[in-house]
Tab-separated table of C-alpha atoms and ligand atoms in Angstrom:
chain	number	residue	atom	x	y	z
A	1	LEU	CA	0.000	0.000	0.000
A	2	GLY	CA	2.783	2.413	0.904
A	3	PRO	CA	2.595	4.825	3.817
A	4	THR	CA	-0.006	7.556	4.166
A	5	ILE	CA	1.833	10.858	4.392
A	6	THR	CA	0.961	14.458	5.083
A	7	VAL	CA	2.762	17.809	5.173
A	8	GLY	CA	2.286	20.765	7.460
A	9	GLU	CA	2.262	22.435	10.801
A	10	ILE	CA	3.309	20.829	14.055
A	11	LEU	CA	2.450	22.999	17.035
A	12	VAL	CA	1.684	22.957	20.684
A	13	GLU	CA	-1.768	23.965	21.786
A	14	ILE	CA	-2.553	25.859	24.970
A	15	MET	CA	-6.247	25.839	25.756
A	16	ALA	CA	-8.651	27.776	27.920
A	17	THR	CA	-10.652	25.737	30.390
A	18	THR	CA	-13.311	28.399	30.975
A	19	ILE	CA	-15.896	28.980	28.261
A	20	GLY	CA	-16.982	32.370	26.970
A	21	LYS	CA	-14.204	34.548	28.366
A	22	GLY	CA	-11.499	36.486	26.561
A	23	PHE	CA	-8.021	34.999	26.540
A	24	LEU	CA	-6.835	37.256	29.335
A	25	ASP	CA	-9.614	36.044	31.663
A	26	ALA	CA	-9.621	32.452	30.507
A	27	GLN	CA	-7.722	31.082	33.487
A	28	PRO	CA	-6.505	28.512	33.992
A	29	LEU	CA	-4.979	27.734	30.619
A	30	ILE	CA	-3.776	24.157	30.179
A	31	GLY	CA	-1.141	22.621	27.952
A	32	PRO	CA	1.142	22.447	26.091
A	33	PHE	CA	-0.517	19.642	24.125
A	34	PRO	CA	0.958	18.161	20.923
A	35	SER	CA	-1.050	19.622	18.039
A	36	GLY	CA	-1.327	20.849	14.467
A	37	ALA	CA	-4.006	19.358	12.238
A	38	PRO	CA	-1.549	17.367	10.064
A	39	ALA	CA	0.163	16.016	13.192
A	40	ILE	CA	-3.114	14.936	14.792
A	41	PHE	CA	-4.140	13.296	11.525
A	42	ILE	CA	-0.910	11.340	11.116
A	43	ASP	CA	-0.853	10.314	14.785
A	44	GLN	CA	-4.326	8.821	14.330
A	45	VAL	CA	-3.258	6.906	11.198
A	46	ALA	CA	-0.257	5.518	13.090
A	47	LYS	CA	-2.349	4.561	16.125
A	48	LEU	CA	-4.425	2.352	13.814
A	49	GLY	CA	-1.257	0.414	13.021
A	50	ALA	CA	-0.931	1.717	9.454
A	51	GLN	CA	2.280	3.160	8.022
A	52	ALA	CA	2.213	6.922	8.498
A	53	GLY	CA	4.694	9.747	8.021
A	54	ILE	CA	4.772	13.528	8.184
A	55	ILE	CA	6.917	16.165	6.505
A	56	ALA	CA	7.271	19.012	8.965
A	57	ALA	CA	9.659	21.176	10.961
A	58	VAL	CA	9.922	21.881	14.669
A	59	GLY	CA	12.214	24.049	16.720
A	60	ASN	CA	15.161	22.764	18.734
A	61	ASP	CA	13.062	23.091	21.904
A	62	ASP	CA	10.887	21.214	24.366
A	63	PHE	CA	7.697	21.866	22.370
A	64	GLY	CA	9.266	20.255	19.315
A	65	ARG	CA	10.553	17.295	21.304
A	66	LEU	CA	7.136	16.818	22.929
A	67	ASN	CA	5.568	16.425	19.484
A	68	VAL	CA	8.271	14.279	17.887
A	69	GLU	CA	8.381	11.900	20.853
A	70	ARG	CA	4.591	11.509	20.883
A	71	LEU	CA	4.429	10.823	17.151
A	72	ARG	CA	7.327	8.372	17.336
A	73	ASP	CA	5.866	6.575	20.357
A	74	ASP	CA	2.557	6.225	18.535
A	75	GLY	CA	4.287	4.599	15.562
A	76	ALA	CA	4.573	7.437	13.024
A	77	ASP	CA	7.627	7.859	10.781
A	78	VAL	CA	9.295	11.031	12.083
A	79	SER	CA	12.335	10.851	9.777
A	80	ALA	CA	11.092	13.819	7.696
A	81	ILE	CA	10.510	16.139	10.644
A	82	ALA	CA	13.367	18.631	10.426
A	83	VAL	CA	14.698	20.446	13.483
A	84	SER	CA	15.140	24.137	12.700
A	85	PRO	CA	18.207	25.774	14.249
A	86	ASP	CA	16.676	29.240	13.774
A	87	PHE	CA	12.977	29.127	14.593
A	88	PRO	CA	10.961	27.810	17.553
A	89	THR	CA	8.088	25.316	17.435
A	90	GLY	CA	4.830	27.145	16.716
A	91	SER	CA	1.946	27.488	19.095
A	92	ALA	CA	-1.799	27.933	19.042
A	93	PHE	CA	-4.002	29.250	21.815
A	94	VAL	CA	-7.637	28.201	21.708
A	95	ARG	CA	-10.642	29.402	23.624
A	96	TYR	CA	-14.300	28.467	23.371
A	97	ALA	CA	-17.167	30.950	23.093
A	98	ASN	CA	-20.624	30.436	24.634
A	99	ASP	CA	-22.144	29.626	21.221
A	100	GLY	CA	-19.810	26.639	20.788
A	101	THR	CA	-17.444	28.384	18.345
A	102	ARG	CA	-13.685	28.640	18.860
A	103	ASP	CA	-11.069	31.361	18.499
A	104	PHE	CA	-7.481	30.469	17.756
A	105	VAL	CA	-4.419	32.670	18.164
A	106	TYR	CA	-1.720	31.133	15.987
A	107	ASN	CA	2.004	31.666	16.023
A	108	ILE	CA	3.039	29.697	12.944
A	109	ALA	CA	4.334	32.079	10.274
A	110	ARG	CA	7.498	32.916	12.217
A	111	SER	CA	7.902	29.457	13.666
A	112	ALA	CA	9.712	26.368	12.373
A	113	ALA	CA	6.487	25.331	10.596
A	114	GLY	CA	6.880	28.329	8.281
A	115	GLU	CA	10.284	26.931	7.260
A	116	ILE	CA	9.298	23.424	6.122
A	117	LYS	CA	11.662	22.283	3.362
A	118	LEU	CA	11.841	19.519	0.774
A	119	THR	CA	14.792	17.814	2.448
A	120	ASP	CA	16.370	14.523	1.343
A	121	ALA	CA	14.483	12.823	4.169
A	122	ALA	CA	11.210	14.326	2.901
A	123	LYS	CA	11.937	13.144	-0.654
A	124	SER	CA	12.729	9.673	0.622
A	125	LEU	CA	9.409	9.501	2.497
A	126	ILE	CA	7.496	10.777	-0.528
A	127	THR	CA	9.004	8.204	-2.871
A	128	ARG	CA	7.839	5.399	-0.553
A	129	ALA	CA	4.336	6.814	0.011
A	130	GLY	CA	1.096	5.448	-1.397
A	131	HIS	CA	-1.245	8.195	-0.266
A	132	LEU	CA	-1.011	11.950	0.318
A	133	HIS	CA	-3.398	13.736	2.671
A	134	VAL	CA	-3.523	17.533	2.603
A	135	MET	CA	-5.009	19.753	5.272
A	136	GLY	CA	-6.339	23.166	4.248
A	137	SER	CA	-4.603	24.655	7.280
A	138	ALA	CA	-1.210	23.568	5.889
A	139	LEU	CA	-1.908	25.420	2.633
A	140	SER	CA	-1.678	28.695	4.535
A	141	ILE	CA	2.095	28.056	4.769
A	142	PRO	CA	3.702	29.034	1.419
A	143	ALA	CA	6.742	26.816	2.102
A	144	VAL	CA	4.429	23.809	1.941
A	145	TRP	CA	3.202	24.410	-1.638
A	146	PRO	CA	6.237	23.089	-3.572
A	147	ILE	CA	6.418	20.050	-1.295
A	148	ILE	CA	2.781	19.179	-1.895
A	149	ASN	CA	3.193	19.651	-5.633
A	150	PHE	CA	6.260	17.406	-5.704
A	151	ALA	CA	4.562	14.763	-3.554
A	152	LEU	CA	1.369	14.853	-5.569
A	153	GLN	CA	3.136	14.319	-8.875
A	154	ASP	CA	5.327	11.559	-7.536
A	155	ILE	CA	2.580	9.678	-5.712
A	156	LYS	CA	-0.011	9.965	-8.493
A	157	LYS	CA	2.568	8.840	-11.077
A	158	ARG	CA	2.920	5.605	-9.119
A	159	GLY	CA	-0.842	5.040	-8.862
A	160	GLY	CA	-1.246	6.514	-5.369
A	161	THR	CA	-4.145	8.588	-4.116
A	162	LEU	CA	-4.933	12.018	-2.617
A	163	SER	CA	-7.343	13.101	0.105
A	164	VAL	CA	-8.076	16.687	1.106
A	165	ASP	CA	-9.629	18.068	4.277
A	166	PRO	CA	-10.427	21.754	3.623
A	167	ASN	CA	-10.047	22.337	7.394
A	168	MET	CA	-10.254	26.114	7.040
A	169	ARG	CA	-9.326	28.262	10.016
A	170	LYS	CA	-10.451	31.855	9.706
A	171	GLU	CA	-7.398	32.963	11.679
A	172	LEU	CA	-4.966	31.520	9.104
A	173	ALA	CA	-4.194	33.476	5.957
A	174	ALA	CA	-6.167	32.435	2.908
A	175	GLY	CA	-4.699	34.653	0.191
A	176	GLU	CA	-5.247	34.283	-3.533
A	177	GLU	CA	-2.343	31.902	-4.029
A	178	THR	CA	-3.637	29.649	-1.225
A	179	GLY	CA	-6.944	29.527	-3.122
A	180	ARG	CA	-5.151	28.622	-6.367
A	181	GLN	CA	-3.187	25.848	-4.654
A	182	PHE	CA	-6.415	24.510	-3.191
A	183	ALA	CA	-8.145	24.570	-6.590
A	184	THR	CA	-5.229	22.705	-8.222
A	185	LEU	CA	-5.342	20.052	-5.515
A	186	LEU	CA	-9.071	19.552	-5.903
A	187	LYS	CA	-8.558	18.539	-9.526
A	188	ALA	CA	-6.457	15.574	-8.370
A	189	THR	CA	-8.470	14.695	-5.248
A	190	ASP	CA	-9.873	11.190	-4.776
A	191	LEU	CA	-11.427	11.698	-1.317
A	192	LEU	CA	-12.724	15.049	0.012
A	193	LEU	CA	-13.536	15.426	3.715
A	194	PRO	CA	-15.417	18.703	4.293
A	195	SER	CA	-17.291	19.740	7.417
A	196	GLY	CA	-19.995	22.396	7.630
A	197	ASP	CA	-19.654	25.130	5.023
A	198	GLU	CA	-16.283	23.858	3.811
A	199	LEU	CA	-18.148	22.145	0.978
A	200	PHE	CA	-18.883	25.612	-0.430
A	201	VAL	CA	-15.260	26.640	-0.032
A	202	ALA	CA	-14.421	23.711	-2.281
A	203	CYS	CA	-17.227	24.548	-4.700
A	204	PRO	CA	-19.314	27.718	-4.527
A	205	ALA	CA	-22.930	26.707	-5.231
A	206	SER	CA	-26.456	27.584	-4.154
A	207	SER	CA	-27.141	24.210	-2.530
A	208	GLU	CA	-25.315	21.262	-1.014
A	209	SER	CA	-26.532	18.920	-3.738
A	210	GLU	CA	-25.348	21.277	-6.493
A	211	ALA	CA	-21.877	21.525	-4.905
A	212	ILE	CA	-21.658	17.759	-4.455
A	213	GLY	CA	-22.815	17.142	-8.029
A	214	LYS	CA	-20.168	19.464	-9.442
A	215	LEU	CA	-17.377	18.019	-7.300
A	216	LEU	CA	-18.236	14.427	-8.237
A	217	ALA	CA	-18.429	15.435	-11.913
A	218	SER	CA	-14.946	16.969	-11.618
A	219	GLY	CA	-13.491	13.551	-10.752
A	220	ILE	CA	-13.600	13.267	-6.937
A	221	SER	CA	-14.778	9.729	-6.222
A	222	GLU	CA	-15.779	9.999	-2.534
A	223	ILE	CA	-17.069	13.011	-0.582
A	224	VAL	CA	-17.357	12.348	3.143
A	225	MET	CA	-19.257	15.000	5.058
A	226	LYS	CA	-18.363	15.472	8.724
A	227	ARG	CA	-21.413	16.598	10.642
A	228	GLY	CA	-20.370	16.875	14.284
A	229	GLN	CA	-23.115	15.522	16.550
A	230	LYS	CA	-25.092	14.488	13.472
A	231	GLY	CA	-22.508	11.899	12.443
A	232	SER	CA	-21.296	11.653	8.869
A	233	ALA	CA	-22.270	10.779	5.321
A	234	LEU	CA	-20.521	9.437	2.241
A	235	VAL	CA	-21.659	10.597	-1.190
A	236	THR	CA	-20.462	8.987	-4.421
A	237	LYS	CA	-21.745	8.978	-7.985
A	238	THR	CA	-23.793	5.883	-7.186
A	239	GLY	CA	-25.527	7.091	-4.014
A	240	SER	CA	-25.071	8.095	-0.390
A	241	ILE	CA	-24.805	6.480	3.045
A	242	SER	CA	-25.303	8.254	6.395
A	243	ARG	CA	-24.164	6.923	9.752
A	244	PRO	CA	-25.231	8.329	13.141
A	245	ALA	CA	-22.922	9.894	15.704
A	246	PHE	CA	-22.130	8.305	19.044
A	247	ILE	CA	-23.526	9.957	22.165
A	248	VAL	CA	-20.687	11.375	24.277
A	249	ASP	CA	-19.953	14.253	26.636
A	250	GLU	CA	-17.783	16.604	24.601
A	251	VAL	CA	-15.036	18.320	26.597
A	252	ASP	CA	-12.834	19.553	23.699
A	253	PRO	CA	-13.950	19.447	20.043
A	254	THR	CA	-10.547	20.218	18.501
A	255	GLY	CA	-9.063	17.312	16.567
A	256	ALA	CA	-12.307	15.413	15.960
A	257	GLY	CA	-12.233	16.115	12.247
A	258	ASP	CA	-8.582	15.070	11.926
A	259	CYS	CA	-9.170	11.794	13.791
A	260	PHE	CA	-12.311	11.177	11.749
A	261	GLY	CA	-10.532	11.735	8.426
A	262	ALA	CA	-7.516	9.624	9.376
A	263	THR	CA	-9.726	6.758	10.458
A	264	TYR	CA	-12.053	6.845	7.452
A	265	LEU	CA	-9.105	6.936	5.056
A	266	THR	CA	-7.157	4.209	6.837
A	267	CYS	CA	-10.167	1.896	7.019
A	268	ARG	CA	-10.791	2.339	3.286
A	269	ARG	CA	-7.121	1.754	2.468
A	270	LEU	CA	-7.251	-1.422	4.574
A	271	GLY	CA	-10.272	-2.624	2.583
A	272	HIS	CA	-13.115	-1.963	5.040
A	273	SER	CA	-16.566	-1.237	3.588
A	274	ALA	CA	-17.753	2.382	3.481
A	275	GLU	CA	-20.273	1.685	6.298
A	276	GLN	CA	-17.588	0.184	8.525
A	277	ALA	CA	-15.221	3.032	7.745
A	278	LEU	CA	-17.862	5.660	8.607
A	279	ASP	CA	-18.658	3.889	11.883
A	280	TYR	CA	-15.009	3.629	12.888
A	281	ALA	CA	-14.445	7.257	11.859
A	282	ASN	CA	-17.499	8.480	13.802
A	283	ALA	CA	-16.163	6.565	16.801
A	284	ALA	CA	-12.681	8.089	16.438
A	285	GLY	CA	-14.135	11.621	16.248
A	286	ALA	CA	-16.495	11.073	19.166
A	287	ARG	CA	-13.879	9.422	21.355
A	288	ASN	CA	-11.437	12.266	20.663
A	289	VAL	CA	-13.836	14.967	21.902
A	290	THR	CA	-14.032	13.277	25.299
A	291	TYR	CA	-10.350	14.151	25.943
A	292	ARG	CA	-8.882	17.583	26.623
A	293	GLY	CA	-6.077	18.234	24.155
A	294	PRO	CA	-6.411	17.614	20.403
A	295	MET	CA	-4.099	14.584	20.186
A	296	GLU	CA	-4.862	13.059	23.592
A	297	GLY	CA	-7.847	11.076	22.315
A	298	THR	CA	-6.429	9.419	19.213
A	299	SER	CA	-7.441	5.749	19.139
A	300	THR	CA	-6.234	2.252	18.330
A	301	PHE	CA	-8.607	-0.210	16.633
A	302	ARG	CA	-8.885	-2.019	19.949
A	303	GLU	CA	-9.979	1.198	21.684
A	304	LEU	CA	-12.450	1.936	18.885
A	305	ASP	CA	-13.960	-1.564	19.103
A	306	GLN	CA	-14.374	-1.172	22.875
A	307	PHE	CA	-15.843	2.327	22.437
A	308	ILE	CA	-18.319	1.166	19.759
A	309	ALA	CA	-19.464	-1.764	21.905
A	310	ALA	CA	-20.015	0.482	24.938
A	311	THR	CA	-21.448	3.692	23.432
A	312	PRO	CA	-25.044	4.362	22.254
A	313	ARG	CA	-25.673	6.088	18.915
A	314	LYS	CA	-28.100	8.887	18.166
B	1	LIG	P1	-12.381	19.896	14.066
B	1	LIG	O1	-12.169	21.052	13.121
B	1	LIG	O2	-12.824	20.317	15.425
B	1	LIG	O3	-11.263	18.925	14.115
B	1	LIG	P2	-14.445	19.178	12.130
B	1	LIG	O4	-15.327	20.384	12.120
B	1	LIG	O5	-13.527	18.955	10.984
B	1	LIG	O6	-13.650	19.081	13.506
B	1	LIG	P3	-16.616	17.529	13.146
B	1	LIG	O7	-17.789	17.308	12.244
B	1	LIG	O8	-16.766	18.464	14.280
B	1	LIG	O9	-15.345	17.867	12.240
B	1	LIG	O10	-16.178	16.136	13.783
B	1	LIG	C1	-15.809	15.026	12.980
B	1	LIG	C2	-16.608	13.814	13.380
B	1	LIG	O11	-16.363	13.498	14.762
B	1	LIG	C3	-18.123	13.987	13.253
B	1	LIG	O12	-18.566	13.685	11.934
B	1	LIG	C4	-18.617	12.991	14.302
B	1	LIG	O13	-18.630	11.685	13.784
B	1	LIG	C5	-17.545	13.074	15.401
B	1	LIG	N1	-17.914	14.072	16.420
B	1	LIG	C6	-17.448	15.332	16.547
B	1	LIG	N2	-18.014	15.965	17.609
B	1	LIG	C7	-18.852	15.053	18.167
B	1	LIG	C8	-19.739	15.079	19.308
B	1	LIG	N3	-19.867	16.152	20.092
B	1	LIG	N4	-20.456	13.962	19.586
B	1	LIG	C9	-20.348	12.857	18.819
B	1	LIG	N5	-19.544	12.777	17.739
B	1	LIG	C10	-18.799	13.850	17.413
């Protein structure tokens, strides 16, 4: 099969434990937690026992070591994580508003993540890979664009596949070139994993069905819609399947989408049916939101089987 790989930001996250207050009042803050959407995604792939690697950069500091050690311990290939001598590991602060939305304060652009390079180790990982997953958040880092383009060409040439999670964060820059990179990627995408309005970011349209129709016609074979507490749905040219969410007490929503996407993709690559993959992915997302910290609730198949057996669905 070849490893699943991704490219992008590795960060630490510091989170507010009080809801609805500004950052200055949101005491106590907790963390640092290993984070960054691509890192959470690849940690979840590795936890499922599949080959997984990430092209990234961290600083020569404790925050970087925290992330690399976690990813390595969980089974990910960390050979293409460079250690920057000049820039620190990035950080993100998150707080939750009363209406359930989140605000992030990112420090990525001037961190090691802004300096990701196509190193020999990155090339070596790419040439072994069978699947590339791209997070929209990573596209806000210009240094990532040439790496994704190189990886895409190399992996597709060898019959590999591409998945994209639009994963837009309003706080991260989405300039014109980011939009162009996103549009180019969509043309080569096999699996798209939008949540909420991200479908319309991928394809402006007046209705969900119009957007889905256009995206499928453009060559995407599977669109998997993440719907939070409403579960998820797969739409293909031949029909759609919906699967209900699990009922859990959410303590921290961040990372659910990354765990969901990693689990759906990995199940499909391992040959599971779409229904099974949606159920496992719903379980991975739901289980993750019961842990504080975005990477603290990534799951093994054994943990997912136990969770599914013990948890009611909506
Ligand atoms: P994030 O950006 O926070 O990582 P997302 O917006 O990309 O997440 P969501 O739809 O919030 O994605 O979550 C992904 C999946 O995780 C959902 O489709 C669902 O299966 C599961 N999930 C998320 N939140 C909950 C919840 N509160 N209860 C049950 N399942 C949930």
